[in-house]
Coordinates of C-alpha atoms and ligand atoms in Angstrom, one line a residue:
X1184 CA -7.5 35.6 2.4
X1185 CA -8.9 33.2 4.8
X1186 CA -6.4 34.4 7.8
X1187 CA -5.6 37.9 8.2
X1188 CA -5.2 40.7 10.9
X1189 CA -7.8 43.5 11.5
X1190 CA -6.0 46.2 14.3
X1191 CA -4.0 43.7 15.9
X1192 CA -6.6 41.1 16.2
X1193 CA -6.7 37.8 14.0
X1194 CA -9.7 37.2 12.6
X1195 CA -11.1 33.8 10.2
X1196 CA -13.0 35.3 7.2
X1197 CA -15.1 37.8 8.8
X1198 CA -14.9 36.5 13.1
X1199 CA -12.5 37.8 15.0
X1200 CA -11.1 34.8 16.9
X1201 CA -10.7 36.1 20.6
X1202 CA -14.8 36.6 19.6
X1203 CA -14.8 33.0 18.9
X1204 CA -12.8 31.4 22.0
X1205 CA -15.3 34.0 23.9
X1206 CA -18.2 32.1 23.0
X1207 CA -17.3 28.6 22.4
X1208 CA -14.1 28.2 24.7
X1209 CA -10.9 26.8 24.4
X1210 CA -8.9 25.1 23.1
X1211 CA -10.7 25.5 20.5
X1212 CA -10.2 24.3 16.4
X1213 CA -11.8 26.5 14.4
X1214 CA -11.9 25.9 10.0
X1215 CA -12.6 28.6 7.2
X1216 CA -15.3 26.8 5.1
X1217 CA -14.0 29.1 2.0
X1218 CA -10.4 28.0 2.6
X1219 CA -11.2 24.4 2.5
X1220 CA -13.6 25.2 -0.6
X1221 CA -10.9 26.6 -2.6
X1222 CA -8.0 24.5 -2.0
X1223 CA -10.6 21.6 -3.5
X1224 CA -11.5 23.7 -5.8
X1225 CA -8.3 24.7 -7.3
X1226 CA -7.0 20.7 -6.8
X1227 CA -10.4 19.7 -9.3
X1228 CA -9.8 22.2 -11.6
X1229 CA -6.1 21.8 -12.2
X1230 CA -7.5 18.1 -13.7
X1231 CA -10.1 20.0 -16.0
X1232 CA -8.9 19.0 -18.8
X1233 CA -9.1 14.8 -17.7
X1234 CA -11.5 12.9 -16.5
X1235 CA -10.8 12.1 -12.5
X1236 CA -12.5 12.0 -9.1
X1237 CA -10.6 13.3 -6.1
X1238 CA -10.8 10.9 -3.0
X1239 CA -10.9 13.6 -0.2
X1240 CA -8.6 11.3 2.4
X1241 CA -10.9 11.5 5.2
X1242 CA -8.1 10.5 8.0
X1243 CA -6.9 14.2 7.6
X1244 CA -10.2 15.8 8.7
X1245 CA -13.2 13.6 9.6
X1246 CA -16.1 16.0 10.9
X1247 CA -19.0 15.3 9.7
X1248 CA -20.1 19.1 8.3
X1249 CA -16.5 19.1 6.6
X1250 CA -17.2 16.1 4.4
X1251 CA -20.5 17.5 4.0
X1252 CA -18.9 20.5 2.5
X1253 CA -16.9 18.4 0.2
X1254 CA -19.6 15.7 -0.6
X1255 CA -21.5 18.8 -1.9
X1256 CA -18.8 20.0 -4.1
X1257 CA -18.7 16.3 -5.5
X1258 CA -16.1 15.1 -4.1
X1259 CA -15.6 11.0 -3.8
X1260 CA -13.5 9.6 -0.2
X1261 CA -10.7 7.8 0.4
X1262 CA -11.7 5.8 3.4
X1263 CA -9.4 3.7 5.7
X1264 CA -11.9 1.7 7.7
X1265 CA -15.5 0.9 8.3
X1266 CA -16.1 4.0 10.7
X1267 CA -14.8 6.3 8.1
X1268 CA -17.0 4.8 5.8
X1269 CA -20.0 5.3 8.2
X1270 CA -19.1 8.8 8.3
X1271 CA -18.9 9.6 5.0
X1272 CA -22.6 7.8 4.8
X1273 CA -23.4 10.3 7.5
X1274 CA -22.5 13.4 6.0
X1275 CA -24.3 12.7 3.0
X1276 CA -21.5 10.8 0.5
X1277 CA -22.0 9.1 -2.3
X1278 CA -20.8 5.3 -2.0
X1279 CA -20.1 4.5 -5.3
X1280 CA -16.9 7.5 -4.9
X1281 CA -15.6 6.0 -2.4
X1282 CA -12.3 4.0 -2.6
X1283 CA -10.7 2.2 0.2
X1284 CA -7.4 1.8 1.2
X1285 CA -5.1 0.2 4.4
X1286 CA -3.5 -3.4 5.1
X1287 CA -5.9 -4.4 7.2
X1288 CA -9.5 -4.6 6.3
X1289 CA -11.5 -6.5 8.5
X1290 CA -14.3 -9.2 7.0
X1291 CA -16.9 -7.1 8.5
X1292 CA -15.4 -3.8 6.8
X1293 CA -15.8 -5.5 3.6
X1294 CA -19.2 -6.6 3.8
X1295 CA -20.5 -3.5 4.5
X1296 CA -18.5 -1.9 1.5
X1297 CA -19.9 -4.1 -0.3
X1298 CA -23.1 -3.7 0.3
X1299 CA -23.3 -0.2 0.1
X1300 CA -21.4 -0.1 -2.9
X1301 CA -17.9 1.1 -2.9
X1302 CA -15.9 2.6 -6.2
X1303 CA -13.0 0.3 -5.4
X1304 CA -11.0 -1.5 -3.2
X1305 CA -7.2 -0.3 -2.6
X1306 CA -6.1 -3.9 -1.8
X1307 CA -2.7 -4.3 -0.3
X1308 CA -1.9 -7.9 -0.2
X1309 CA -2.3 -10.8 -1.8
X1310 CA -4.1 -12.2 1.4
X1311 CA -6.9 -9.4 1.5
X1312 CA -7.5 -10.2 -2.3
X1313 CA -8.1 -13.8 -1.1
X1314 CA -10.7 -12.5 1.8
X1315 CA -12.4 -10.3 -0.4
X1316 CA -13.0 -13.2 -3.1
X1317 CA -14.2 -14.9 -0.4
X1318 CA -16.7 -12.3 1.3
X1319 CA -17.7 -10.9 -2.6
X1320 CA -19.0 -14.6 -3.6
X1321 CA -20.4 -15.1 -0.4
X1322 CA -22.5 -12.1 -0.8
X1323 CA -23.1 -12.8 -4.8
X1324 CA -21.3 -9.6 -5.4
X1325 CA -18.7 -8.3 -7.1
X1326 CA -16.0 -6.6 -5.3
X1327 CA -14.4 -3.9 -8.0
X1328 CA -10.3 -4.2 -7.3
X1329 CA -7.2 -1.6 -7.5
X1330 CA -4.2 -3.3 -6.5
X1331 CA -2.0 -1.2 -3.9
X1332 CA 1.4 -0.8 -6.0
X1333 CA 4.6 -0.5 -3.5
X1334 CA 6.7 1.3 -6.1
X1335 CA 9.9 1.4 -4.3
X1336 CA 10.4 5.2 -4.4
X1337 CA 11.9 7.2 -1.6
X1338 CA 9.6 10.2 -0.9
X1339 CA 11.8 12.6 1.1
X1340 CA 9.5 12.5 3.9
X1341 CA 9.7 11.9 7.5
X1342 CA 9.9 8.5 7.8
X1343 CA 7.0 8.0 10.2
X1344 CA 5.0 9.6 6.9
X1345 CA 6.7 7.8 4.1
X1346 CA 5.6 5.2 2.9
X1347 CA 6.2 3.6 -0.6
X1348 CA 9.4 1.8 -0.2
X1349 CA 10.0 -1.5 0.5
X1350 CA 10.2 -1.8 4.0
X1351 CA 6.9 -0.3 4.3
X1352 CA 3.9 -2.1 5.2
X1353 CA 2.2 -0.8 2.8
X1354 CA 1.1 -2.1 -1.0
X1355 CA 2.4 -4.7 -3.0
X1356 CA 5.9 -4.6 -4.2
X1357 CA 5.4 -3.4 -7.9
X1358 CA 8.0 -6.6 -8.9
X1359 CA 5.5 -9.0 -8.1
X1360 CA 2.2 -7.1 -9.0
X1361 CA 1.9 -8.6 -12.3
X1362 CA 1.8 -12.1 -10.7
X1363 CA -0.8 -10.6 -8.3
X1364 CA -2.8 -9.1 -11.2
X1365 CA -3.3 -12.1 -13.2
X1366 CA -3.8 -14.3 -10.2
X1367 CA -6.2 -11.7 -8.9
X1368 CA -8.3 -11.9 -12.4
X1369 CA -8.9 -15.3 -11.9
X1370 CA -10.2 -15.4 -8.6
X1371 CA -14.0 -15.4 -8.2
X1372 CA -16.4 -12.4 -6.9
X1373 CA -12.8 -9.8 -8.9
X1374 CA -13.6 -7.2 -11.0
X1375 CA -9.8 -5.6 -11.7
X1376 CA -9.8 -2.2 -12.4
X1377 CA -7.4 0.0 -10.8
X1378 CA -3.5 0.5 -10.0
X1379 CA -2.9 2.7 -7.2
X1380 CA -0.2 3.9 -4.7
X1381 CA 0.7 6.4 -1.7
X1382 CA 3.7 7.2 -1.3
X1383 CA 3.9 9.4 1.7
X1384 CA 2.4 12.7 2.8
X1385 CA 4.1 16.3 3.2
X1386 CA 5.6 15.7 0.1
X1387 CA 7.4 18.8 -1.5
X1388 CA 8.8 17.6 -4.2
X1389 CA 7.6 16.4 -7.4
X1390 CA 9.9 13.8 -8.6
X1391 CA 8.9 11.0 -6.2
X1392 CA 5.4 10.9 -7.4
X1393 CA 6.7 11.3 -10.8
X1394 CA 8.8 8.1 -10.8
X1395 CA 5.8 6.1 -8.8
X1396 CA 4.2 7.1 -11.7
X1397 CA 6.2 6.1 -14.7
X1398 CA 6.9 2.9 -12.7
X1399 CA 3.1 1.8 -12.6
X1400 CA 3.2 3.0 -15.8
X1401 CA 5.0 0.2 -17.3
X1402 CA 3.1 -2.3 -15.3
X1403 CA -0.2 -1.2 -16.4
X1404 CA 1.4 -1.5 -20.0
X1405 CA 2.4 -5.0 -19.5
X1406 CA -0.8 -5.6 -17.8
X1407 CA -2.5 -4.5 -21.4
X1408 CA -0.5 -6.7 -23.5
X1409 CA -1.8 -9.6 -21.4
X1410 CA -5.6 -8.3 -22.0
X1411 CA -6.0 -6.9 -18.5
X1412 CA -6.5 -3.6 -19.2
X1413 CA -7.4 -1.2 -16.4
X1414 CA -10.1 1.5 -15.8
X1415 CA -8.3 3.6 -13.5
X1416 CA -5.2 4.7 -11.9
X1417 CA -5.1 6.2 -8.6
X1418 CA -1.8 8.7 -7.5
X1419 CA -2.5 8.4 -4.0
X1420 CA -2.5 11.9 -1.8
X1421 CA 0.8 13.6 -0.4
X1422 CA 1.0 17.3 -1.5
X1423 CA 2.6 18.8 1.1
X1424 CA 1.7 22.6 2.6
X1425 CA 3.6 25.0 3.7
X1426 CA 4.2 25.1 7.9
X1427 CA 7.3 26.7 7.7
X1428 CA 9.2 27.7 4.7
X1429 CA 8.7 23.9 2.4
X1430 CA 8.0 25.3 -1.1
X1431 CA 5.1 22.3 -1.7
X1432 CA 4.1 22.1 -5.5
X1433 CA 0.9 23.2 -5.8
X1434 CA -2.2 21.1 -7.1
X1435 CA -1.9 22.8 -10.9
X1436 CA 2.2 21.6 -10.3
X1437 CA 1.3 18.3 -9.9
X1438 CA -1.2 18.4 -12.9
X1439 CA 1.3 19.3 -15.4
X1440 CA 3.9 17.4 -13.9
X1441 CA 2.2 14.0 -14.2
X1442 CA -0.1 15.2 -17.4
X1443 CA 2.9 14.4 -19.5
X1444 CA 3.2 10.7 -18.5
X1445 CA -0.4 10.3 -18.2
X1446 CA -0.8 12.0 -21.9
X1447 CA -3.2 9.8 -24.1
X1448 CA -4.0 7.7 -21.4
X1449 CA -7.4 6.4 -21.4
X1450 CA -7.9 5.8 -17.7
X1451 CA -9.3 7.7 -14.9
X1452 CA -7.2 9.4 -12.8
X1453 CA -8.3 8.9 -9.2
X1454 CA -6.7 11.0 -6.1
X1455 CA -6.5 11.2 -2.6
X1456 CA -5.6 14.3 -1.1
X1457 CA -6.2 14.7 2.5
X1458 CA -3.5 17.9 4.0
X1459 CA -3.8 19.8 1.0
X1460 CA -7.4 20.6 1.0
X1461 CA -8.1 20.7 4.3
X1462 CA -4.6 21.2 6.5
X1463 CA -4.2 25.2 5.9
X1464 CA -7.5 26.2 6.4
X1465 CA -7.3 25.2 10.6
X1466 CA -6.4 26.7 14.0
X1467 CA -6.3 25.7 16.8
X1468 CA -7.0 28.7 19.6
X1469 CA -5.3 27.9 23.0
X1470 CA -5.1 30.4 26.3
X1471 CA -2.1 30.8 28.1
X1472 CA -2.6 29.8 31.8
X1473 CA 0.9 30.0 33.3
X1474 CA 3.6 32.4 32.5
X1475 CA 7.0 30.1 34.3
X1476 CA 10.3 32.3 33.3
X1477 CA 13.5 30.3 34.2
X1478 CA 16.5 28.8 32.4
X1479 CA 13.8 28.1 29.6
X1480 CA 10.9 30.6 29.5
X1481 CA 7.7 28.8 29.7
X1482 CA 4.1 29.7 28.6
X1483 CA 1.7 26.7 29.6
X1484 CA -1.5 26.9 27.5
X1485 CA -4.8 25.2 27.7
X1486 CA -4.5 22.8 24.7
X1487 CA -1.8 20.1 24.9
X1488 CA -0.6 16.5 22.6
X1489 CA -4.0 15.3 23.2
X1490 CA -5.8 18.4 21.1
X1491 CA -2.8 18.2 18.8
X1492 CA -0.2 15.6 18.5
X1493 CA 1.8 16.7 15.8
X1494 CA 4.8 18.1 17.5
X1495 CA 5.2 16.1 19.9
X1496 CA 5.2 13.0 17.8
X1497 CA 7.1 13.6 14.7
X1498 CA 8.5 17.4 16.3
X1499 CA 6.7 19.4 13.9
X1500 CA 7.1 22.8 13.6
X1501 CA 3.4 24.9 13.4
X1502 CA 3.5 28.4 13.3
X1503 CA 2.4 29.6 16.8
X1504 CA 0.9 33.8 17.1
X1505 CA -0.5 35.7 20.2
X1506 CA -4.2 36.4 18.4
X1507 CA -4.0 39.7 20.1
X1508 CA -1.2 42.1 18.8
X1509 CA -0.3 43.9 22.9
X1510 CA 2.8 45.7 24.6
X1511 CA 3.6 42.9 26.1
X1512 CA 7.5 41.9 26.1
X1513 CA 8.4 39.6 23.5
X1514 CA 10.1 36.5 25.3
X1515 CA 11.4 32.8 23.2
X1516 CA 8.7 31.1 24.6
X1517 CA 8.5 27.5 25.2
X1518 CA 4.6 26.7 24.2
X1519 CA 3.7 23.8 26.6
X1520 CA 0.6 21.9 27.5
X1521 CA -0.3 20.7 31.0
X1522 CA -0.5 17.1 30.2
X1523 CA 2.1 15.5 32.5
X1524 CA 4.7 14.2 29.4
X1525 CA 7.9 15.7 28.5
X1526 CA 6.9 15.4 24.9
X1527 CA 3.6 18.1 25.8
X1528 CA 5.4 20.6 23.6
X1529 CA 3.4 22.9 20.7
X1530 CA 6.6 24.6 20.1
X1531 CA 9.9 25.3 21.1
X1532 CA 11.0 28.9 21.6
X1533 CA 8.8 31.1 20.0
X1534 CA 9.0 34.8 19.8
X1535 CA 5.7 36.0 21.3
X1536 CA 4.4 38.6 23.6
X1537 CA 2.5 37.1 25.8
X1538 CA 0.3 37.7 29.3
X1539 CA -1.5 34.9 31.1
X1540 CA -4.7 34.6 30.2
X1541 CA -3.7 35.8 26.2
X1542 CA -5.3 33.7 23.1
X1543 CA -2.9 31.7 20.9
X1544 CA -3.4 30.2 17.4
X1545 CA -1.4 27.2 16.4
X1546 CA -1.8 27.5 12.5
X1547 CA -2.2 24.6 9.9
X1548 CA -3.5 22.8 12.4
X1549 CA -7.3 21.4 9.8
X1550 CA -5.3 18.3 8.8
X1551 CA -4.5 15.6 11.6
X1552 CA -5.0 17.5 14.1
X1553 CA -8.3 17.1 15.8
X1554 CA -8.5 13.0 14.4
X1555 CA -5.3 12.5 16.1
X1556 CA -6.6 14.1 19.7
X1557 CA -6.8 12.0 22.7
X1558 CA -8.4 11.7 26.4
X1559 CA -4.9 11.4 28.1
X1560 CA -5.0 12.5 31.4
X1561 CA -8.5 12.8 31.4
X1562 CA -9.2 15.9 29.0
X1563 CA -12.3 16.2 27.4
X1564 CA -11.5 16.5 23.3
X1565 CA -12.1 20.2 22.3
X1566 CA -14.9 21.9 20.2
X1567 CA -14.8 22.7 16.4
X1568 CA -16.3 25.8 14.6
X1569 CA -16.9 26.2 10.9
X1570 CA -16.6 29.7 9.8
X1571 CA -18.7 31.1 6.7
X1572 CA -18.1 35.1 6.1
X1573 CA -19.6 36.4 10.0
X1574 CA -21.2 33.5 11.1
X1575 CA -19.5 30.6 12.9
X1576 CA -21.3 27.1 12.8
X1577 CA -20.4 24.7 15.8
X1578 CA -19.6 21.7 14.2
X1579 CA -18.6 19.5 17.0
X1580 CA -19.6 20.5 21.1
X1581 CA -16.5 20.4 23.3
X1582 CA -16.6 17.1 25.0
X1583 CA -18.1 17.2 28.5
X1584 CA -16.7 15.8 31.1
X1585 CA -19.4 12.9 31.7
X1586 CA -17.8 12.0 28.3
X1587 CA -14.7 10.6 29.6
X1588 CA -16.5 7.6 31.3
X1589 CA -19.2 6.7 28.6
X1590 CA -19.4 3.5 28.0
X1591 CA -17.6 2.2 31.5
X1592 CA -19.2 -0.1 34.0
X1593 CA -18.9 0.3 37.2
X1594 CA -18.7 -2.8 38.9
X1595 CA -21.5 -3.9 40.8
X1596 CA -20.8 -6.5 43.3
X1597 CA -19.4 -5.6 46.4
Ligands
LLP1856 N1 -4.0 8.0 0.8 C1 -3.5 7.1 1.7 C2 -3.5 5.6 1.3 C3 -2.8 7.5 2.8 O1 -2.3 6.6 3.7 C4 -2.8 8.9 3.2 C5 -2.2 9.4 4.4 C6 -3.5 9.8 2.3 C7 -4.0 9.3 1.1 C8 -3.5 11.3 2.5 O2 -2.3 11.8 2.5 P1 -2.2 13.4 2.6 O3 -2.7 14.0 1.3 O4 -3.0 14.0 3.7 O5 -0.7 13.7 2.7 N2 -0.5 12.0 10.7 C9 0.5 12.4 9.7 C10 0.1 12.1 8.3 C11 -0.2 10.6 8.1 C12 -0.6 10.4 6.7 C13 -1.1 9.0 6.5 N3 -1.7 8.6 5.2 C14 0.8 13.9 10.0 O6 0.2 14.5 10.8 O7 1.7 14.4 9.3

């Protein structure tokens, strides 16, 4: 275990976190390279027995050393824009594993996919397929295509994370794909290759994907019978973990749950999981400043929305310990930042035992959690730590506060 409790004190791996925020300060994220290890891993081998690639979505987690971790293991990258791209570059990716997806690719974004060499392209509209025509001829290359399947299946997600129905921005509806496909064969600077959809994330059900499935199923079928057969077919990412009590299928779950549809299939099965591999294996380590007891009691901690916005924006629930087991009295806490919004909330009454100055750890906190922080109100962005067994690798320095105005002019006439 990654996580555990050694006389009262939570440790990652072999460092005992109040060690941690000792030395490197809070708030603080700090990632268990062996828990992101396995849950790749255990995704890769539960397709063994198929050829695939898995797409680490790098939106979840972007530090560099983390897809270096991954890019060692082999793992290709889902990418949603040009910076991503430059990171996975950085930390040592291979290009030609790299798919990527999002409605709004600029001309500049493609041109540099293209000359580094991407897997595919997860086009979403017929308009991008147009532009990248356009941009591949241009450049005497040829831009290898999936087309972005809307498949019209409702996840069971929060909306604000759902999105492969209809009224989502995203993909092309799967009843005009076909017409897509063929006109997309015939366009200059093509190479068609893929189907691929994303239906949401924290999915915790299997059914959903399942139906996506079988529905781009039949297309790709059709799509043979008019002599466009197709290389590979990507599921997208989703799997859901578990912040509370979801029961989320597990990688080998979704193996044999979409191994019988994809039975006898020739193509490549391509996926991009982003939560799953890296969203258990974070914390995020706060102090508590401010004890403020009232009609609500209040514990105001150094970390706030900017370090981690996921409560505060779709009111999810993270698990929330004191790192330090102590006499204190228990009390249903209210775990506040200090940023001046209403919304600053980490989580609402909370059965801790707490002093001021006392180290909390938001768990499940590795997936969209630091690439979602902001400056708001002026706060410098926090550090990161990789752990590995005793040693603790600082991944990413805590911004300074000379950070906050990089890149500003002031103005220099009077
Ligand atoms: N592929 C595509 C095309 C995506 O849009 C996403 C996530 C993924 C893969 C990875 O999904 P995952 O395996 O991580 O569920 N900020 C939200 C989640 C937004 C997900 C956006 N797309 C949250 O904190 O819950």
């Amino acid at each position: 275990m990654s996580f555990s409790r050694q006389h009262g004190t939570l440790t990652v791996e072999d460092c005992a976190v109040d060690d941690l925020a000792a030395r490197f300060g809070t708030p603080l994220y700090v990632y268990s390279r062996a828990a992101i290890e396995s849950a790749w891993r255990a995704y890769d081998a539960a397709f063994a027995d198929r050829d695939h690639l898995i797409c680490y979505a790098v939106k979840a987690n972007g530090s560099l050393a983390i897809l270096q971790l991954l890019a060692r293991l082999g793992s290709g990258f889902d990418i949603v824009s040009g910076g991503e791209l430059e990171r996975v570059l950085q930390a040592g990716g291979d290009p030609g594993r790299v798919v990527f997806s999002g409605v709004g690719k600029t001309t500049a974004e493609i041109e540099r996919a293209l000359e580094v060499g991407i897997l595919a392209f997860n086009v979403e509209s017929e308009s991008e397929l147009e532009r990248l025509s356009e941009v591949a001829t241009r450049l005497g290359r040829e831009a290898p295509v999936s087309l972005r399947v809307n498949p019209d299946v409702d996840a069971r997600t929060h909306p604000y994370i759902s999105t492969g129905l209809r009224d989502n921005k995203f993909g092309i509806d799967i009843h005009a794909a076909e017409a897509v496909y063929t006109r997309a064969a015939e366009r200059p600077g093509l190479r068609v290759e893929g189907l691929d959809f994303h239906i949401g994330s924290q999915l915790t059900e299997l059914e959903p994907l399942a139906d996506a499935l079988s529905r781009s199923l039949a297309l790709v079928d059709r799509l043979a019978e008019q002599g466009l057969p197709l290389k590979h077919l990507d599921i997208g990412g989703g799997l859901g973990i578990r912040y509370e009590n979801e029961t989320p299928p597990s990688p080998a779950a979704l193996a044999e749950s979409l191994g019988a549809l994809l039975k006898d299939r020739p193509q490549r099965v391509l996926m991009e999981p982003g939560r799953a591999i890296v969203g258990a294996a974070g914390l995020l380590v706060s102090r508590v400043e401010y004890l403020k007891p009232g009609h609500r009691d209040f514990a105001i901690v150094d970390a706030a929305m900017t370090d981690l916005l996921r409560p505060a924006l779709y009111d999810a629930w993270q698990r929330i310990e004191a790192v330090n087991t102590t006499a204190d009295e228990t009390r249903l806490y209210d775990v506040v930042g200090p940023v001046c919004e209403t919304a600053d909330v980490l989580g609402r009454e909370r059965a801790l035992a707490l002093s001021p100055g006392a180290l909390v750890a938001i768990f499940d906190a590795g997936a969209y959690g630091f690439v979602m922080a902001s400056q708001y109100n002026a706060r410098p962005r926090p550090a990161e730590v990789l752990v590995d067994g005793a040693e603790a690798h600082l991944i990413r320095a805590r911004e300074r506060v000379d950070d906050l105005w990089r890149g500003e002019h002031l103005l220099e006439a009077p």
